[in-house]
mmCIF file of C-alpha atoms in Angstrom:
data_model
loop_
_atom_site.group_PDB
_atom_site.id
_atom_site.type_symbol
_atom_site.label_atom_id
_atom_site.label_comp_id
_atom_site.label_asym_id
_atom_site.label_seq_id
_atom_site.Cartn_x
_atom_site.Cartn_y
_atom_site.Cartn_z
ATOM 1 C CA GLY A 1 0.000 0.000 0.000
ATOM 2 C CA GLU A 2 0.828 3.670 0.002
ATOM 3 C CA ASN A 3 3.429 5.024 2.430
ATOM 4 C CA VAL A 4 3.447 8.694 3.399
ATOM 5 C CA GLU A 5 6.399 10.180 5.240
ATOM 6 C CA GLN A 6 6.212 13.619 6.817
ATOM 7 C CA HIS A 7 9.017 15.887 8.043
ATOM 8 C CA PRO A 8 9.806 17.494 10.363
ATOM 9 C CA SER A 9 7.929 16.021 13.303
ATOM 10 C CA THR A 10 8.272 19.278 15.247
ATOM 11 C CA LEU A 11 8.836 22.806 14.013
ATOM 12 C CA SER A 12 9.230 26.067 15.915
ATOM 13 C CA VAL A 13 9.238 29.415 14.142
ATOM 14 C CA GLN A 14 9.112 33.035 15.186
ATOM 15 C CA GLU A 15 5.906 34.888 14.522
ATOM 16 C CA GLY A 16 6.008 36.384 11.050
ATOM 17 C CA ASP A 17 8.445 33.805 9.674
ATOM 18 C CA SER A 18 7.557 31.105 7.168
ATOM 19 C CA ALA A 19 7.034 27.420 7.916
ATOM 20 C CA VAL A 20 7.487 24.552 5.480
ATOM 21 C CA ILE A 21 6.364 20.966 6.004
ATOM 22 C CA LYS A 22 7.291 18.253 3.518
ATOM 23 C CA CYS A 23 5.713 14.919 2.670
ATOM 24 C CA THR A 24 6.730 12.120 0.353
ATOM 25 C CA TYR A 25 4.553 9.318 -0.967
ATOM 26 C CA SER A 26 5.315 6.020 -2.619
ATOM 27 C CA ASP A 27 2.359 5.127 -4.854
ATOM 28 C CA SER A 28 2.394 6.966 -8.179
ATOM 29 C CA ALA A 29 -1.352 6.240 -8.479
ATOM 30 C CA SER A 30 -2.114 8.656 -5.606
ATOM 31 C CA ASN A 31 -3.997 11.565 -7.098
ATOM 32 C CA TYR A 32 -5.250 13.756 -4.263
ATOM 33 C CA PHE A 33 -3.234 15.368 -1.478
ATOM 34 C CA PRO A 34 -5.037 17.212 1.333
ATOM 35 C CA TRP A 35 -3.531 18.934 4.355
ATOM 36 C CA TYR A 36 -5.247 19.006 7.728
ATOM 37 C CA LYS A 37 -4.715 21.140 10.813
ATOM 38 C CA GLN A 38 -5.559 19.619 14.177
ATOM 39 C CA GLU A 39 -5.806 21.737 17.287
ATOM 40 C CA LEU A 40 -5.675 20.241 20.744
ATOM 41 C CA GLY A 41 -8.825 18.298 21.565
ATOM 42 C CA LYS A 42 -10.346 18.763 18.123
ATOM 43 C CA GLY A 43 -10.714 16.800 14.925
ATOM 44 C CA PRO A 44 -8.520 17.494 11.868
ATOM 45 C CA GLN A 45 -9.684 20.420 9.777
ATOM 46 C CA LEU A 46 -9.020 20.587 6.046
ATOM 47 C CA ILE A 47 -6.925 23.666 5.242
ATOM 48 C CA ILE A 48 -5.864 23.142 1.646
ATOM 49 C CA ASP A 49 -5.672 20.375 -0.919
ATOM 50 C CA ILE A 50 -4.156 19.745 -4.324
ATOM 51 C CA ARG A 51 -4.910 17.300 -7.088
ATOM 52 C CA SER A 52 -2.360 15.497 -9.187
ATOM 53 C CA ASN A 53 -2.998 17.579 -12.295
ATOM 54 C CA VAL A 54 -1.960 20.788 -10.506
ATOM 55 C CA GLY A 55 1.531 21.798 -9.433
ATOM 56 C CA GLU A 56 0.740 24.555 -6.955
ATOM 57 C CA LYS A 57 -2.232 25.999 -5.112
ATOM 58 C CA LYS A 58 -2.431 29.029 -2.861
ATOM 59 C CA ASP A 59 -5.001 30.273 -0.373
ATOM 60 C CA GLN A 60 -4.009 33.507 1.354
ATOM 61 C CA ARG A 61 -1.033 32.680 3.620
ATOM 62 C CA ILE A 62 -1.102 28.967 2.821
ATOM 63 C CA ALA A 63 0.243 27.252 -0.274
ATOM 64 C CA VAL A 64 0.853 23.690 -1.341
ATOM 65 C CA THR A 65 3.226 22.470 -4.031
ATOM 66 C CA LEU A 66 3.288 19.062 -5.676
ATOM 67 C CA ASN A 67 6.129 17.374 -7.539
ATOM 68 C CA LYS A 68 4.707 14.196 -9.075
ATOM 69 C CA THR A 69 8.016 13.101 -10.550
ATOM 70 C CA ALA A 70 9.753 13.169 -7.196
ATOM 71 C CA LYS A 71 6.579 12.075 -5.364
ATOM 72 C CA HIS A 72 6.656 14.825 -2.791
ATOM 73 C CA PHE A 73 4.416 17.697 -1.773
ATOM 74 C CA SER A 74 4.891 20.529 0.666
ATOM 75 C CA LEU A 75 2.847 22.914 2.787
ATOM 76 C CA HIS A 76 4.048 26.505 3.013
ATOM 77 C CA ILE A 77 2.699 28.914 5.613
ATOM 78 C CA THR A 78 3.868 32.517 5.315
ATOM 79 C CA GLU A 79 3.662 35.301 7.902
ATOM 80 C CA THR A 80 2.960 32.786 10.640
ATOM 81 C CA GLN A 81 0.767 33.771 13.581
ATOM 82 C CA PRO A 82 0.381 32.209 17.053
ATOM 83 C CA GLU A 83 -2.987 30.774 16.024
ATOM 84 C CA ASP A 84 -1.182 28.704 13.385
ATOM 85 C CA SER A 85 0.241 26.608 16.234
ATOM 86 C CA ALA A 86 -1.221 23.104 15.828
ATOM 87 C CA VAL A 87 -0.426 19.660 14.444
ATOM 88 C CA TYR A 88 -0.490 19.453 10.662
ATOM 89 C CA PHE A 89 -1.097 16.233 8.735
ATOM 90 C CA CYS A 90 -0.545 15.529 5.087
ATOM 91 C CA ALA A 91 -2.359 12.738 3.274
ATOM 92 C CA ALA A 92 -2.279 10.948 -0.053
ATOM 93 C CA SER A 93 -5.235 9.115 -1.493
ATOM 94 C CA VAL A 94 -5.462 6.255 -3.884
ATOM 95 C CA ASN A 95 -8.049 3.675 -2.779
ATOM 96 C CA GLN A 96 -8.056 5.121 0.727
ATOM 97 C CA PHE A 97 -6.409 7.972 2.579
ATOM 98 C CA TYR A 98 -2.931 7.451 3.977
ATOM 99 C CA PHE A 99 -1.773 10.033 6.484
ATOM 100 C CA GLY A 100 1.632 11.300 7.465
ATOM 101 C CA THR A 101 2.645 11.129 11.120
ATOM 102 C CA GLY A 102 2.065 14.818 11.741
ATOM 103 C CA THR A 103 4.123 17.953 12.355
ATOM 104 C CA SER A 104 3.686 19.873 15.581
ATOM 105 C CA LEU A 105 4.102 23.539 14.662
ATOM 106 C CA THR A 106 4.746 26.116 17.361
ATOM 107 C CA VAL A 107 4.716 29.797 16.459
ATOM 108 C CA ILE A 108 6.577 31.828 19.058
ATOM 109 C CA PRO A 109 5.168 35.333 19.617
ATOM 110 C CA LYS B 1 -24.421 23.806 7.462
ATOM 111 C CA ALA B 2 -23.724 21.513 10.395
ATOM 112 C CA GLY B 3 -20.483 19.585 10.359
ATOM 113 C CA VAL B 4 -19.813 15.972 11.174
ATOM 114 C CA THR B 5 -21.244 15.129 14.590
ATOM 115 C CA GLN B 6 -19.872 12.375 16.774
ATOM 116 C CA THR B 7 -21.230 11.026 20.026
ATOM 117 C CA PRO B 8 -20.239 10.440 22.705
ATOM 118 C CA ARG B 9 -17.227 12.751 22.912
ATOM 119 C CA TYR B 10 -15.616 10.994 25.857
ATOM 120 C CA LEU B 11 -16.065 7.571 27.368
ATOM 121 C CA ILE B 12 -14.277 5.163 29.654
ATOM 122 C CA LYS B 13 -14.733 1.421 29.323
ATOM 123 C CA THR B 14 -13.319 -1.653 31.015
ATOM 124 C CA ARG B 15 -11.305 -4.337 29.260
ATOM 125 C CA GLY B 16 -13.576 -6.966 27.759
ATOM 126 C CA GLN B 17 -16.545 -4.643 27.347
ATOM 127 C CA GLN B 18 -17.860 -3.419 24.044
ATOM 128 C CA VAL B 19 -18.509 0.108 22.817
ATOM 129 C CA THR B 20 -20.624 1.733 20.136
ATOM 130 C CA LEU B 21 -19.774 5.124 18.660
ATOM 131 C CA SER B 22 -22.108 7.181 16.531
ATOM 132 C CA CYS B 23 -21.538 9.546 13.626
ATOM 133 C CA SER B 24 -23.867 11.870 11.722
ATOM 134 C CA PRO B 25 -22.314 13.063 8.451
ATOM 135 C CA ILE B 26 -22.638 16.470 6.863
ATOM 136 C CA SER B 27 -26.063 16.845 5.298
ATOM 137 C CA GLY B 28 -26.001 15.440 1.772
ATOM 138 C CA HIS B 29 -22.844 13.415 2.308
ATOM 139 C CA ARG B 30 -23.356 9.744 1.591
ATOM 140 C CA SER B 31 -19.981 8.300 2.526
ATOM 141 C CA VAL B 32 -18.762 7.821 6.078
ATOM 142 C CA SER B 33 -15.322 6.577 7.002
ATOM 143 C CA TRP B 34 -13.791 5.863 10.381
ATOM 144 C CA TYR B 35 -10.244 6.374 11.604
ATOM 145 C CA GLN B 36 -8.338 5.519 14.741
ATOM 146 C CA GLN B 37 -5.831 8.085 15.974
ATOM 147 C CA THR B 38 -3.155 7.199 18.513
ATOM 148 C CA PRO B 39 0.152 8.918 19.375
ATOM 149 C CA GLY B 40 2.132 5.897 18.243
ATOM 150 C CA GLN B 41 0.326 4.923 15.038
ATOM 151 C CA GLY B 42 -1.104 8.227 13.874
ATOM 152 C CA LEU B 43 -4.284 8.215 11.785
ATOM 153 C CA GLN B 44 -5.232 4.727 10.681
ATOM 154 C CA PHE B 45 -8.134 3.927 8.335
ATOM 155 C CA LEU B 46 -10.719 1.552 9.785
ATOM 156 C CA PHE B 47 -13.466 1.298 7.158
ATOM 157 C CA GLU B 48 -15.721 3.201 4.806
ATOM 158 C CA TYR B 49 -19.458 2.915 4.315
ATOM 159 C CA PHE B 50 -21.490 4.096 1.363
ATOM 160 C CA SER B 51 -25.140 3.322 0.677
ATOM 161 C CA GLU B 52 -25.290 1.162 3.792
ATOM 162 C CA THR B 53 -22.508 -1.115 2.509
ATOM 163 C CA GLN B 54 -18.933 -1.413 3.652
ATOM 164 C CA ARG B 55 -16.848 -0.399 0.630
ATOM 165 C CA ASN B 56 -13.340 -0.553 1.994
ATOM 166 C CA LYS B 57 -11.649 -1.866 5.095
ATOM 167 C CA GLY B 58 -8.336 -1.160 6.778
ATOM 168 C CA ASN B 59 -6.086 -3.579 8.576
ATOM 169 C CA PHE B 60 -7.919 -3.985 11.858
ATOM 170 C CA PRO B 61 -9.178 -7.152 13.576
ATOM 171 C CA GLY B 62 -12.754 -8.324 13.303
ATOM 172 C CA ARG B 63 -13.524 -6.867 16.742
ATOM 173 C CA PHE B 64 -13.929 -3.575 14.910
ATOM 174 C CA SER B 65 -17.128 -3.358 12.927
ATOM 175 C CA GLY B 66 -19.512 -0.771 11.665
ATOM 176 C CA ARG B 67 -22.718 -0.104 9.866
ATOM 177 C CA GLN B 68 -24.495 2.656 8.032
ATOM 178 C CA PHE B 69 -28.167 3.472 8.075
ATOM 179 C CA SER B 70 -30.402 4.654 5.260
ATOM 180 C CA ASN B 71 -30.024 8.281 6.418
ATOM 181 C CA SER B 72 -26.209 7.915 6.063
ATOM 182 C CA ARG B 73 -25.642 8.000 9.814
ATOM 183 C CA SER B 74 -23.081 5.455 10.896
ATOM 184 C CA GLU B 75 -22.046 3.547 13.976
ATOM 185 C CA MET B 76 -18.894 1.677 14.754
ATOM 186 C CA ASN B 77 -18.580 -1.030 17.363
ATOM 187 C CA VAL B 78 -15.562 -2.432 19.124
ATOM 188 C CA SER B 79 -16.083 -5.683 21.001
ATOM 189 C CA THR B 80 -13.930 -7.303 23.669
ATOM 190 C CA LEU B 81 -12.061 -4.073 24.338
ATOM 191 C CA GLU B 82 -8.327 -4.172 24.915
ATOM 192 C CA LEU B 83 -6.125 -1.549 26.567
ATOM 193 C CA GLY B 84 -4.577 -0.835 23.173
ATOM 194 C CA ASP B 85 -7.943 0.258 21.812
ATOM 195 C CA SER B 86 -7.651 3.483 23.801
ATOM 196 C CA ALA B 87 -7.615 6.157 21.118
ATOM 197 C CA LEU B 88 -9.410 9.021 19.459
ATOM 198 C CA TYR B 89 -11.918 7.608 16.980
ATOM 199 C CA LEU B 90 -12.629 9.978 14.141
ATOM 200 C CA CYS B 91 -15.484 9.879 11.711
ATOM 201 C CA ALA B 92 -15.207 11.600 8.342
ATOM 202 C CA SER B 93 -17.815 12.213 5.693
ATOM 203 C CA SER B 94 -17.666 12.926 1.990
ATOM 204 C CA LEU B 95 -20.108 13.360 -0.852
ATOM 205 C CA GLU B 96 -19.114 10.272 -2.752
ATOM 206 C CA GLN B 97 -17.538 6.906 -2.163
ATOM 207 C CA GLY B 98 -13.845 6.267 -2.203
ATOM 208 C CA ALA B 99 -10.751 8.308 -1.569
ATOM 209 C CA ALA B 100 -9.737 9.118 -5.125
ATOM 210 C CA GLY B 101 -10.187 12.839 -5.314
ATOM 211 C CA ASN B 102 -12.931 13.030 -2.705
ATOM 212 C CA THR B 103 -12.550 15.555 0.078
ATOM 213 C CA ILE B 104 -13.284 14.186 3.536
ATOM 214 C CA TYR B 105 -14.345 16.262 6.521
ATOM 215 C CA PHE B 106 -13.698 15.086 10.047
ATOM 216 C CA GLY B 107 -15.779 15.289 13.184
ATOM 217 C CA GLU B 108 -14.375 16.213 16.587
ATOM 218 C CA GLY B 109 -13.896 12.560 17.487
ATOM 219 C CA SER B 110 -14.782 10.238 20.333
ATOM 220 C CA TRP B 111 -12.122 9.794 22.990
ATOM 221 C CA LEU B 112 -12.146 6.196 24.204
ATOM 222 C CA THR B 113 -10.186 5.151 27.263
ATOM 223 C CA VAL B 114 -10.024 1.457 28.130
ATOM 224 C CA VAL B 115 -9.035 0.642 31.718
#
C-alpha cells in the first residue's frame, strides 16, 4: 500500500516567519493530497488540498506544491501567527487515505 | 451547514466490554469513514461505508465493525475491548464513495479510554 512520510515532526518558528512541512509518498497512483490542521482536543480540519494535475495551489497565507516526478508535496505557511500553532497532517489518497505522522508547529510570539 | 457530529465525545470502558460510537455526516454526504488516531500509530483507516454497505476496510481485527443506516448515519462497534484500543476515533464524511479525489471532513472525534 501507500506510504506517506512527513518531516519534520516538530517545528518552531518566530511569529512572522515562514514554515514549510514536507511529505513524500510512494504510490504513483495517488492523485489527491489534502492537508489538515488539528488543534488540541479537536478533529482534523481541512486547510488546503491539491490534485495530481496541478503543481501549486495558494489560499491567502497557505500554499501547497506538488512534484509528481519526485513524489513529494509541501505545505508553506507565510507570515505565521500564534494561532497557526497546531499539528499538521498531510495525506495521499489512492483507494483510501494514507496520512503522514504529523508535524507539531509552534509559532513563538 | 452543520459539520460531522460524533457522540459520545468521551467515554471510559473496562477491558472486555464493548462500545458503540455514533456519527452523523454532513447533510447530503453519503460516505462515512472511520479512523483511529493514537500517538504511536497516527491516523489509521478503519473502514468506509457508502449506501449502507462497507466499501473498503483497513487492517484492523474483526472486533472492529460498523454499519451505516439509510439516512447515512453510521455507527462503529468495538467488542472485547483491549487496553490498546484506547484512542481518538474519528469519523469523516464525503459526498461520494472512495478516496480518489474526494474531500473528507472530520468530526471532533470520540475519545475512548479502556481501563
